[in-house]
Short mmCIF file of C-alpha atoms in Angstrom, two decimals:
data_model
loop_
_atom_site.label_atom_id
_atom_site.label_comp_id
_atom_site.label_asym_id
_atom_site.label_seq_id
_atom_site.Cartn_x
_atom_site.Cartn_y
_atom_site.Cartn_z
CA MET A 1 169.85 9.46 -1.85
CA GLY A 2 172.11 12.15 -0.03
CA GLY A 3 175.59 10.94 0.12
CA ARG A 4 175.13 8.32 -2.13
CA PHE A 5 178.01 6.98 -4.48
CA GLY A 6 178.09 6.27 -8.20
CA ASP A 7 175.78 8.94 -9.82
CA GLY A 8 178.85 10.42 -11.98
CA ALA A 9 179.43 13.87 -12.42
CA ILE A 10 176.88 17.02 -12.34
CA LYS A 11 176.29 18.31 -15.68
CA PRO A 12 175.50 22.09 -14.93
CA GLY A 13 173.10 23.78 -17.65
CA SER A 14 173.40 27.03 -19.32
CA CYS A 15 171.26 29.79 -17.61
CA GLU A 16 169.71 30.25 -20.87
CA GLU A 17 168.35 26.37 -20.53
CA LYS A 18 164.35 26.35 -21.15
CA THR A 19 162.10 25.84 -18.37
CA PHE A 20 160.85 22.79 -19.81
CA LYS A 21 163.04 20.58 -22.05
CA GLU A 22 160.03 18.78 -23.62
CA ARG A 23 156.67 20.02 -24.05
CA TRP A 24 155.21 16.75 -21.85
CA HIS A 25 157.57 17.93 -18.98
CA ALA A 26 155.30 21.39 -18.90
CA ARG A 27 152.00 19.40 -19.28
CA VAL A 28 153.10 17.01 -16.37
CA LEU A 29 153.72 19.67 -13.94
CA ALA A 30 150.72 21.54 -14.84
CA VAL A 31 148.14 18.48 -14.64
CA THR A 32 149.74 17.81 -11.31
CA LEU A 33 149.40 21.38 -9.97
CA ALA A 34 145.74 21.49 -11.30
CA THR A 35 144.61 18.27 -9.79
CA GLY A 36 145.84 19.61 -6.32
CA SER A 37 142.77 22.03 -6.40
CA LEU A 38 140.18 18.59 -6.13
CA ARG A 39 141.76 18.59 -2.81
CA GLN A 40 141.89 14.75 -2.52
CA TRP A 41 145.55 14.57 -1.27
CA ASN A 42 148.19 16.95 -0.05
CA LEU A 43 152.01 17.53 -1.00
CA ASP A 44 153.17 15.15 1.63
CA MET A 45 150.71 12.56 0.09
CA MET A 46 152.03 13.42 -3.39
CA ARG A 47 155.83 13.00 -2.16
CA HIS A 48 154.84 9.71 -0.68
CA ALA A 49 153.03 8.28 -3.89
CA ARG A 50 156.46 9.33 -5.77
CA GLU A 51 158.48 7.13 -3.06
CA CYS A 52 156.07 4.51 -3.36
CA LEU A 53 157.21 3.76 -6.74
CA PRO A 54 158.62 0.34 -6.87
CA PRO A 55 162.41 0.69 -6.66
CA LYS A 56 163.34 -0.68 -10.03
CA GLU A 57 160.92 2.06 -11.69
CA TYR A 58 162.01 4.61 -9.21
CA ALA A 59 165.49 4.06 -10.52
CA ALA A 60 164.62 3.91 -14.03
CA PHE A 61 162.01 6.79 -14.44
CA SER A 62 162.92 10.27 -15.21
CA TYR A 63 162.01 13.07 -12.94
CA TYR A 64 158.61 14.07 -14.56
CA GLU A 65 158.07 10.20 -15.38
CA LYS A 66 158.01 9.83 -11.72
CA TRP A 67 155.40 12.70 -11.23
CA ILE A 68 153.09 11.47 -13.70
CA ALA A 69 153.16 7.85 -12.36
CA ALA A 70 152.51 9.23 -8.85
CA LEU A 71 149.63 11.08 -9.91
CA ALA A 72 148.08 8.05 -11.69
CA ASP A 73 148.52 6.05 -8.60
CA LEU A 74 146.98 8.54 -6.77
CA LEU A 75 144.05 9.00 -8.70
CA VAL A 76 143.58 5.29 -8.81
CA GLY A 77 144.56 4.46 -5.47
CA LYS A 78 142.30 7.19 -4.10
CA GLY A 79 139.32 6.16 -6.27
CA ILE A 80 139.15 9.14 -8.23
CA LEU A 81 139.33 7.27 -11.49
CA SER A 82 138.85 3.74 -11.62
CA PRO A 83 141.19 1.55 -13.81
CA ASP A 84 138.41 1.51 -16.74
CA GLU A 85 138.25 5.35 -16.61
CA LEU A 86 141.87 5.71 -16.69
CA LEU A 87 142.15 3.51 -20.13
CA SER A 88 138.66 4.43 -21.67
CA PRO A 89 137.43 7.52 -20.03
CA SER A 90 133.80 8.29 -20.30
CA SER A 91 132.45 11.68 -20.73
CA GLN A 92 130.56 11.52 -17.56
CA MET A 93 130.88 14.62 -15.33
CA HIS A 94 132.64 13.47 -12.05
CA GLN A 95 131.46 14.39 -8.79
CA LEU A 96 134.46 16.23 -8.06
CA SER A 97 134.53 18.41 -11.31
CA ARG A 98 133.00 21.40 -9.33
CA ARG A 99 136.31 21.82 -7.74
CA LYS A 100 138.08 21.91 -10.89
CA LEU A 101 140.75 24.58 -11.44
CA LEU A 102 139.48 27.16 -13.69
CA ILE A 103 141.76 29.61 -15.88
CA ALA A 104 140.51 32.45 -13.92
CA ASP A 105 141.77 30.99 -10.45
CA VAL A 106 145.11 30.01 -11.59
CA ALA A 107 147.02 33.39 -10.73
CA ASP A 108 145.16 33.45 -7.36
CA VAL A 109 145.93 29.74 -6.58
CA LEU A 110 149.63 29.75 -7.42
CA SER A 111 150.51 33.19 -5.67
CA LYS A 112 148.54 31.79 -2.67
CA GLY A 113 150.35 28.79 -1.99
CA ALA A 114 149.79 26.60 1.04
CA PRO A 115 151.93 28.07 4.17
CA THR A 116 152.65 25.15 6.27
CA SER A 117 152.98 27.11 9.43
CA ARG A 118 150.87 26.52 12.21
CA SER A 119 150.33 28.12 15.66
CA VAL A 120 150.60 25.85 18.57
CA ASN A 121 150.58 26.03 22.58
CA ALA A 122 153.76 23.95 23.11
CA SER A 123 156.81 25.98 23.32
CA PRO A 124 159.91 24.73 21.33
CA LYS A 125 161.84 22.36 23.36
CA PHE A 126 165.09 23.12 21.89
CA LEU A 127 167.14 26.67 21.72
CA VAL A 128 169.56 27.76 19.46
CA ASP A 129 172.99 26.43 19.96
CA GLN A 130 171.80 23.51 21.66
CA ILE A 131 173.19 19.99 20.86
CA VAL A 132 170.87 17.33 19.62
CA LYS A 133 170.98 13.66 18.20
CA THR A 134 168.54 12.61 15.80
CA ARG A 135 166.70 9.09 15.91
CA ARG A 136 166.38 6.69 13.07
CA ALA A 137 165.24 7.84 9.92
CA GLU A 138 161.91 5.95 9.88
CA ASN A 139 158.26 6.93 10.35
CA LYS A 140 156.95 6.07 13.79
CA PHE A 141 153.46 6.49 13.30
CA PHE A 142 152.72 4.31 9.82
CA TYR A 143 154.69 1.48 8.89
CA GLY A 144 156.97 1.94 5.86
CA GLY A 145 155.45 5.37 5.66
CA HIS A 146 156.88 9.03 4.69
CA THR A 147 159.35 10.45 6.66
CA ARG A 148 161.25 13.81 5.90
CA LEU A 149 164.34 13.01 8.03
CA PRO A 150 167.25 12.01 5.66
CA LYS A 151 169.12 8.67 6.23
CA TYR A 152 172.40 10.28 5.94
CA VAL A 153 171.82 12.48 8.98
CA GLU A 154 170.11 9.57 11.05
CA ARG A 155 171.50 9.07 14.50
CA CYS A 156 173.71 11.99 14.19
CA VAL A 157 174.89 14.65 16.49
CA GLY A 158 174.15 18.46 15.19
CA LYS A 159 173.57 21.73 16.58
CA ILE A 160 170.21 24.01 16.45
CA GLU A 161 170.79 27.02 14.24
CA ILE A 162 167.50 28.39 13.71
CA CYS A 163 164.06 27.65 15.18
CA HIS A 164 161.26 28.28 12.68
CA GLY A 165 158.19 27.82 14.83
CA ALA A 166 155.77 24.89 14.22
CA HIS A 167 154.89 23.31 10.81
CA VAL A 168 152.57 20.77 9.58
CA PHE A 169 154.31 17.04 10.38
CA PRO A 170 154.72 15.33 7.35
CA ASP A 171 154.81 11.77 8.77
CA THR A 172 151.19 11.90 9.82
CA HIS A 173 149.98 14.50 6.90
CA ALA A 174 151.01 12.10 4.51
CA HIS A 175 149.07 9.27 5.76
CA ASP A 176 145.60 11.07 6.49
CA LEU A 177 146.73 11.14 10.36
CA GLY A 178 146.34 14.84 10.78
CA GLU A 179 148.74 17.85 10.34
CA ARG A 180 149.85 17.45 13.88
CA PRO A 181 152.18 20.57 13.65
CA GLU A 182 155.35 20.54 15.66
CA HIS A 183 158.47 22.66 16.05
CA LEU A 184 160.66 22.89 13.13
CA TYR A 185 164.46 23.59 13.33
CA THR A 186 167.21 24.15 11.07
CA VAL A 187 170.15 21.72 12.69
CA SER A 188 173.81 21.99 11.41
CA PHE A 189 176.05 19.07 11.26
CA LEU A 190 179.68 18.98 10.72
CA ALA A 191 180.92 16.95 7.72
CA SER A 192 183.29 15.06 9.94
CA GLU A 193 180.08 14.13 11.80
CA LEU A 194 178.54 12.66 8.74
CA TRP A 195 181.30 11.31 6.61
CA GLN A 196 184.11 9.19 7.05
CA SER A 197 186.40 11.00 4.81
CA PRO A 198 185.15 14.70 4.49
CA GLU A 199 186.38 17.20 1.95
CA ASN A 200 187.04 19.66 5.17
CA PRO A 201 185.96 18.60 8.63
CA ASN A 202 184.71 22.30 9.16
CA ASP A 203 182.33 22.16 6.38
CA THR A 204 178.61 21.58 7.71
CA VAL A 205 175.41 20.63 6.11
CA CYS A 206 172.09 22.14 7.57
CA VAL A 207 168.84 19.85 7.40
CA ASP A 208 165.56 21.34 8.59
CA ILE A 209 164.36 18.55 11.18
CA TRP A 210 161.08 18.32 13.28
CA GLU A 211 161.14 18.17 17.05
CA SER A 212 160.27 14.75 17.36
CA TYR A 213 163.14 13.53 14.87
CA MET A 214 165.62 14.31 17.68
CA GLU A 215 166.51 14.62 21.27
CA PRO A 216 168.82 16.63 23.46
CA LEU A 217 172.34 14.88 23.28
CA ASN A 218 172.60 14.69 27.39
CA ASP A 219 169.17 12.33 27.53
CA GLN A 220 171.09 9.84 25.08
CA MET B 1 158.45 -2.45 2.02
CA PRO B 2 154.89 -2.28 2.48
CA HIS B 3 153.18 0.71 1.66
CA ASP B 4 149.38 2.09 1.73
CA ILE B 5 149.36 2.45 -2.21
CA GLU B 6 148.71 -1.15 -3.19
CA LYS B 7 147.33 -0.24 -6.54
CA HIS B 8 149.72 1.05 -9.36
CA GLY B 9 147.56 3.09 -11.43
CA HIS B 10 150.40 4.02 -13.59
CA SER B 11 151.18 0.69 -14.79
CA LEU B 12 147.92 0.71 -16.53
CA LEU B 13 149.04 3.50 -18.76
CA PRO B 14 151.25 3.60 -22.03
CA SER B 15 155.08 3.35 -21.17
CA ASP B 16 156.10 6.02 -23.17
CA PRO B 17 156.06 8.99 -20.99
CA GLU B 18 154.74 11.43 -23.65
CA LEU B 19 151.68 8.85 -24.25
CA LYS B 20 151.37 8.28 -20.44
CA VAL B 21 150.56 12.15 -19.71
CA LYS B 22 148.36 12.57 -22.77
CA ALA B 23 146.41 9.32 -21.78
CA LEU B 24 145.88 10.82 -18.29
CA GLU B 25 145.10 14.50 -19.39
CA THR B 26 142.34 12.90 -21.69
CA ALA B 27 140.99 11.04 -19.04
CA LEU B 28 140.91 14.00 -16.56
CA ALA B 29 139.59 16.34 -18.92
CA LYS B 30 136.68 14.11 -20.04
CA ASN B 31 135.66 13.51 -16.64
CA GLY B 32 135.70 17.22 -15.98
CA LEU B 33 138.53 17.17 -13.50
CA ILE B 34 141.02 19.46 -15.37
CA ASP B 35 140.78 22.36 -17.57
CA PRO B 36 143.39 22.33 -20.48
CA ALA B 37 143.20 25.98 -20.58
CA ALA B 38 144.20 26.25 -16.97
CA LEU B 39 146.99 23.83 -17.70
CA ASP B 40 148.25 26.32 -20.22
CA GLU B 41 147.88 29.28 -17.99
CA ILE B 42 149.97 27.37 -15.31
CA ILE B 43 152.72 26.65 -17.90
CA ASP B 44 152.70 30.41 -19.28
CA THR B 45 153.21 31.43 -15.79
CA TYR B 46 156.63 29.34 -15.12
CA GLN B 47 157.64 29.86 -18.56
CA ASN B 48 157.19 33.47 -19.08
CA LYS B 49 156.29 35.43 -16.01
CA ILE B 50 158.20 33.66 -12.75
CA GLY B 51 161.80 33.12 -13.15
CA PRO B 52 165.00 33.97 -11.52
CA LYS B 53 164.91 37.84 -12.51
CA ASN B 54 162.57 37.84 -9.29
CA GLY B 55 165.39 36.86 -7.24
CA ALA B 56 168.02 38.92 -8.88
CA THR B 57 165.45 42.21 -8.32
CA ILE B 58 165.92 41.31 -4.50
CA ILE B 59 169.72 40.71 -4.43
CA ALA B 60 170.40 43.56 -6.26
CA LYS B 61 168.36 46.00 -4.17
CA ALA B 62 170.05 44.30 -0.94
CA TRP B 63 173.37 45.13 -2.34
CA LEU B 64 172.80 48.83 -3.18
CA ASP B 65 170.71 49.51 0.05
CA GLN B 66 171.94 48.44 3.56
CA ASN B 67 168.73 49.07 5.07
CA PHE B 68 166.86 47.31 2.99
CA LYS B 69 169.23 44.19 3.27
CA ASN B 70 168.86 44.35 7.09
CA ASP B 71 164.99 44.38 6.85
CA LEU B 72 165.24 41.65 4.05
CA MET B 73 167.47 39.48 6.34
CA THR B 74 165.07 39.69 9.61
CA ASN B 75 161.64 40.22 7.90
CA THR B 76 161.95 38.39 4.85
CA MET B 77 158.50 37.08 4.09
CA PRO B 78 156.72 40.61 4.48
CA ILE B 79 159.23 42.16 2.36
CA LEU B 80 158.93 39.54 -0.48
CA GLU B 81 155.20 39.80 -0.17
CA LYS B 82 155.23 43.48 -0.90
CA PHE B 83 157.25 42.39 -4.33
CA GLY B 84 154.59 40.11 -4.98
CA PHE B 85 157.04 37.19 -4.63
CA PHE B 86 155.08 34.71 -2.91
CA GLY B 87 153.17 31.78 -3.51
CA ARG B 88 153.50 28.18 -4.06
CA GLN B 89 156.79 26.75 -3.30
CA GLY B 90 157.82 30.01 -1.46
CA GLU B 91 155.80 30.09 1.53
CA HIS B 92 158.58 30.34 3.73
CA ILE B 93 161.90 31.84 2.42
CA GLN B 94 165.03 32.12 4.22
CA ILE B 95 167.88 34.00 2.83
CA VAL B 96 171.39 33.10 3.70
CA GLU B 97 174.54 35.34 2.94
CA ASN B 98 177.76 34.45 1.41
CA THR B 99 180.81 36.01 2.99
CA PRO B 100 184.57 35.23 2.90
CA GLU B 101 184.29 32.98 5.83
CA VAL B 102 181.18 30.94 4.72
CA HIS B 103 179.97 30.07 1.22
CA ASN B 104 176.41 28.49 1.01
CA ILE B 105 174.82 26.00 -1.42
CA VAL B 106 171.16 24.80 -1.58
CA VAL B 107 169.87 21.38 -2.50
CA CYS B 108 167.10 19.18 -1.88
CA THR B 109 168.21 15.50 -1.19
CA LEU B 110 164.73 14.32 -0.81
CA CYS B 111 162.79 15.69 -3.87
CA SER B 112 163.56 18.92 -5.74
CA CYS B 113 162.34 21.70 -3.26
CA TYR B 114 163.22 25.33 -4.68
CA PRO B 115 162.03 28.90 -4.26
CA TRP B 116 159.66 28.79 -7.10
CA PRO B 117 158.42 32.32 -6.74
CA LEU B 118 162.09 33.85 -6.73
CA LEU B 119 163.87 31.57 -9.36
CA GLY B 120 161.15 29.58 -11.16
CA ILE B 121 161.14 25.94 -11.97
CA PRO B 122 164.30 24.37 -11.01
CA PRO B 123 166.81 23.42 -13.61
CA THR B 124 167.67 19.96 -14.86
CA TRP B 125 170.92 19.75 -12.84
CA TYR B 126 169.38 20.65 -9.56
CA LYS B 127 166.89 17.92 -10.10
CA SER B 128 169.60 15.35 -11.12
CA ASP B 129 170.53 12.49 -8.67
CA ALA B 130 173.98 13.41 -9.35
CA TYR B 131 173.79 16.94 -7.78
CA ARG B 132 171.28 15.37 -4.94
CA SER B 133 173.42 12.67 -3.80
CA ARG B 134 176.78 14.25 -4.28
CA VAL B 135 176.71 17.73 -3.08
CA VAL B 136 176.17 17.02 0.70
CA ARG B 137 179.26 14.72 0.78
CA GLU B 138 181.56 16.70 -1.54
CA PRO B 139 180.28 20.24 -2.00
CA ARG B 140 183.81 21.33 -3.24
CA LYS B 141 184.14 18.77 -5.72
CA CYS B 142 180.64 19.40 -6.96
CA LEU B 143 181.27 23.06 -6.93
CA SER B 144 184.70 22.61 -9.12
CA GLU B 145 182.50 20.80 -11.72
CA PHE B 146 180.57 24.37 -12.08
CA GLY B 147 183.96 25.94 -12.29
CA VAL B 148 183.98 27.28 -8.67
CA THR B 149 187.02 26.79 -6.49
CA LEU B 150 186.85 28.10 -3.04
CA PRO B 151 189.75 28.69 -0.47
CA ASN B 152 190.02 26.17 1.96
CA ASN B 153 189.41 28.47 4.66
CA THR B 154 185.99 29.42 3.38
CA LYS B 155 183.51 27.01 4.93
CA VAL B 156 180.84 25.52 3.02
CA ARG B 157 177.54 25.32 4.45
CA VAL B 158 175.05 23.07 2.30
CA TRP B 159 171.38 23.68 2.94
CA ASP B 160 169.28 20.61 2.54
CA SER B 161 165.73 21.83 2.16
CA THR B 162 163.92 18.90 3.75
CA ALA B 163 160.90 21.05 5.00
CA GLU B 164 158.91 23.76 3.67
CA ILE B 165 161.74 26.44 4.39
CA ARG B 166 162.92 27.56 0.66
CA TYR B 167 166.78 28.89 0.90
CA LEU B 168 167.96 31.71 -1.41
CA VAL B 169 171.83 32.62 -1.34
CA LEU B 170 172.71 36.28 -1.12
CA PRO B 171 176.04 36.04 -3.33
CA MET B 172 178.94 38.28 -2.60
CA LEU B 173 179.51 41.21 -4.98
CA PRO B 174 182.84 41.81 -6.33
CA LYS B 175 184.29 45.14 -5.71
CA LYS B 176 184.84 45.75 -9.39
CA TYR B 177 181.28 45.82 -9.77
CA LYS B 178 180.46 48.46 -7.11
CA ASP B 179 179.60 51.18 -9.26
CA PHE B 180 177.00 49.14 -11.23
CA ASP B 181 173.39 50.40 -11.10
CA LYS B 182 170.47 48.08 -10.33
CA GLU B 183 169.58 47.04 -13.81
CA GLN B 184 173.29 46.22 -14.52
CA LEU B 185 173.71 44.18 -11.20
CA ILE B 186 170.29 42.23 -12.00
CA GLU B 187 171.88 41.41 -15.20
CA LEU B 188 175.35 39.94 -13.22
CA ILE B 189 173.27 37.91 -10.93
CA SER B 190 172.75 34.21 -12.28
CA ARG B 191 170.15 31.75 -11.25
CA ASP B 192 172.81 29.55 -10.02
CA ALA B 193 174.64 32.13 -8.04
CA MET B 194 171.20 32.23 -6.17
CA ILE B 195 171.52 28.66 -5.49
CA GLY B 196 175.22 28.89 -4.43
CA ALA B 197 176.59 26.87 -7.53
CA ALA B 198 178.16 29.89 -9.10
CA LEU B 199 179.78 33.26 -7.82
CA ILE B 200 179.17 36.58 -9.36
CA GLY B 201 180.82 37.30 -12.53
CA ASN B 202 182.43 33.74 -12.84
CA VAL B 203 180.92 32.64 -16.12
CA THR B 204 181.32 29.06 -16.86
#
């Protein structure tokens, strides 16, 4: 949605704002994190599940409604719960119950996280300060699939600012096609490259972009 | 657009979101897939243990100790790990420094990526469509809605966290606070200043 018009004013909250506005928001966050321990999906699959909500619902749902809907879709889509089990749960232990996140493991799981950096043999294709051009913001591996190149920077010219080393590639990882780590870069784009009427042409937007999302400009 | 998830499990659940999560929790708990007490523990962690004070501790120390700041900027992760500020949604942190020439502000236009171990769970405005859609196109107008006006010769740099790198803004410390001690500085550093949506001492 980057660059979209029509969303109205931002409503800054006070810094004393509660972490969770409603009790059920907290439950959604917690159930989403806890079910991650079942290891039936990864973060990219979860993001893709949220993006797969029908556009009308995606627009109508609040933030945590999208989360809970995506979780239900994954549980059914991956065959972990059948539609019947979702509606009238039996009290039968699921075969995955041995992976259930236990209270004793919560602190450990949250503090460990899940780093996405990986070692690869390939050296980075781009160097800091190199000028690059992004490709179309569509998944090349899976039709209609997940990608992390935002639409507003597709086919735009930018400059490599930082090389972050190789990271898990979301376009394949979201679709069970493997991690296929590739080099990740922070790329800066001038506001004048992105927008017809920039507020200040020298302002920049920095975006984290995987290597295969772009090409060197002189190859265009 | 064709997608790989054809079955929409969520449409089976009640439409009221509160009942929806309740139904899902019940189904998962009955099947032994979640432990409700573990959920309480997760909520307690983010409600009471992890929040912007972590980030403020780092920023205050960086202001007070130039050597620490240099280390922090070049060797970020080992230092944050020493403080215990590591974990989910904070595996790869990059600190970006505000100067008179550049003002940094962070967003996630694709979802709501945010440095949890340093700032906690993102505020509602950070997750709003309005912020996510507009700040990349009109950062100055957005900043003005937070009560921040920047000189025109200060460049704005918006960081869109599209990967797993999480950004924390190192704000500028106005001269009038230069004699503050660490505790006073920590009080001064707002969550929004570490996102880049506020300046230090500029209370809106």
